[in-house]
C-alpha positions as semicolon CSV with decimal commas, in nm:
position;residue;x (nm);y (nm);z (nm)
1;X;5,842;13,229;12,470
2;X;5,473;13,242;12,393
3;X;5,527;13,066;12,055
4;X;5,711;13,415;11,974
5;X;6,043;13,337;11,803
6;X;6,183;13,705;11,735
7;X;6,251;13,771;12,131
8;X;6,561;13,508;12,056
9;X;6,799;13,550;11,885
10;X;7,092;13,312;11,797
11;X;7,491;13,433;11,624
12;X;7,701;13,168;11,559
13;X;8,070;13,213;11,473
14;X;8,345;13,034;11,419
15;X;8,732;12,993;11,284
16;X;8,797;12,656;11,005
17;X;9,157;12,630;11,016
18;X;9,289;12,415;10,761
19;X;9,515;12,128;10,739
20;X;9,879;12,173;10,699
21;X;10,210;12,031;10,688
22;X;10,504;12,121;10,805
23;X;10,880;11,998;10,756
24;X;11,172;12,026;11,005
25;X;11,428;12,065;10,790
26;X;11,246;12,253;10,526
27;X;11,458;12,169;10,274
28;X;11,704;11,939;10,192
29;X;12,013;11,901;10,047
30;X;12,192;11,593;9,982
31;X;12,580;11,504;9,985
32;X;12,677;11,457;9,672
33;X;12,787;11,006;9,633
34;X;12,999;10,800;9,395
35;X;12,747;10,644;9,114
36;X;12,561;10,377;9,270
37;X;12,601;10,465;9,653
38;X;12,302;10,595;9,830
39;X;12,274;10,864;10,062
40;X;12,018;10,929;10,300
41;X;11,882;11,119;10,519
42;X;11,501;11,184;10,741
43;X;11,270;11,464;10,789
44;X;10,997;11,511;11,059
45;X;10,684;11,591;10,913
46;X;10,480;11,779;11,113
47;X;10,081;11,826;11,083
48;X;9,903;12,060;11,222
49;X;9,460;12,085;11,227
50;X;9,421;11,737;11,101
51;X;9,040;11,677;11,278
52;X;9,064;11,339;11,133
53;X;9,290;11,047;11,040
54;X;9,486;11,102;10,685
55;X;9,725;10,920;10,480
56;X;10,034;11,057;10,339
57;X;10,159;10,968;9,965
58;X;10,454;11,147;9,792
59;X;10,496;11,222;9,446
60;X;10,837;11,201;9,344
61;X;11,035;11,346;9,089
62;X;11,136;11,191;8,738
63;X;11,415;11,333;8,569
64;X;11,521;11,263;8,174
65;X;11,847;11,175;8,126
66;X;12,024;11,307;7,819
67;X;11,976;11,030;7,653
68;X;11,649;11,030;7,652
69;X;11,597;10,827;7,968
70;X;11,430;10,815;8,253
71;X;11,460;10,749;8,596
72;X;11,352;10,804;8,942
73;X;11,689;10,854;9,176
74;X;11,448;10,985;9,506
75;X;11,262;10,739;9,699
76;X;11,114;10,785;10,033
77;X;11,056;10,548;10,312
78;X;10,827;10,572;10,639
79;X;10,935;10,345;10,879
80;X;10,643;10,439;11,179
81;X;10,338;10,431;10,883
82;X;10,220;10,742;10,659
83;X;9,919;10,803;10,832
84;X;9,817;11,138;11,036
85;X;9,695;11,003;11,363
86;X;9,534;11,271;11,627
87;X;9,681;11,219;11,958
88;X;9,420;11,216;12,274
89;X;9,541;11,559;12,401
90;X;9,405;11,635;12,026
91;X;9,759;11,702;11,855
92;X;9,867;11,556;11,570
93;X;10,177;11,310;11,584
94;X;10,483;11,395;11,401
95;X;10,551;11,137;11,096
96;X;10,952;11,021;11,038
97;X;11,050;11,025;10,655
98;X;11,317;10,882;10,514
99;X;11,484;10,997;10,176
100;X;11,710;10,856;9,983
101;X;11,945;10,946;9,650
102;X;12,100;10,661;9,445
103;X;12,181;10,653;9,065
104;X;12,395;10,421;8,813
105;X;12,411;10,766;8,609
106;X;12,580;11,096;8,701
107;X;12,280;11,347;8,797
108;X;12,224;11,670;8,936
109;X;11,901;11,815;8,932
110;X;11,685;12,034;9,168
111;X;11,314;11,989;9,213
112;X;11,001;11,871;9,436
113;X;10,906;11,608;9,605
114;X;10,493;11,674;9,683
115;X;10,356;11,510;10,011
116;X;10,015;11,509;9,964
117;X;9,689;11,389;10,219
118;X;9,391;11,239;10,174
119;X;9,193;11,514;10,034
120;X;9,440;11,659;9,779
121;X;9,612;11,902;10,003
């Protein structure tokens, strides 16, 4: 080396992949219930490059009733915990989601449910 540094040279390169979710079904479609009745069903969500433990909240949809009202008929239920957990073999664990449709008022609507992580994503 002979405190010459240009005789070395270093290239570093690299791929980021970001975090993403996937859903198995990717969409959903509900039976359609007397008022009152809920129906139900689950999804497997499936994460993919998570480097690090992350949370999982959903933002629902509201819808406005003719009247002026508003409810939320959608609610969503995680009965193993929301959180992306990286397995040792350095996978990500599926997560189990259950959704479910009930409303005292006759509705039909289409729209998004938004399942977002920890950073936004």
């Amino acid at each position: 080396l002979n405190d010459d540094p240009s005789l070395y040279k270093i290239t570093l390169s690299g791929t980021m992949k970001s975090p993403k979710i996937n859903f198995d079904p990717p969409f959903l479609m509900l039976m359609p219930v007397p008022l009152d009745v809920k129906t139900e069903t689950a999804i497997n969500i499936i994460p993919q490059d998570y480097l690090r433990q992350s949370r999982i909240q959903v933002e629902l949809p509201e819808l406005e009733l003719d009247d002026g009202g508003r409810i939320y008929p959608l609610s969503v239920q995680f009965p193993e915990g929301q959180d992306i957990v990286l397995s040792s073999d350095g996978t990500n664990e599926e997560l189990i989601c259950h959704i479910s449709f009930r409303s005292s008022r006759p509705v039909s609507f289409l729209g998004n449910m938004f399942f977002i992580d920890e950073d936004g994503n």
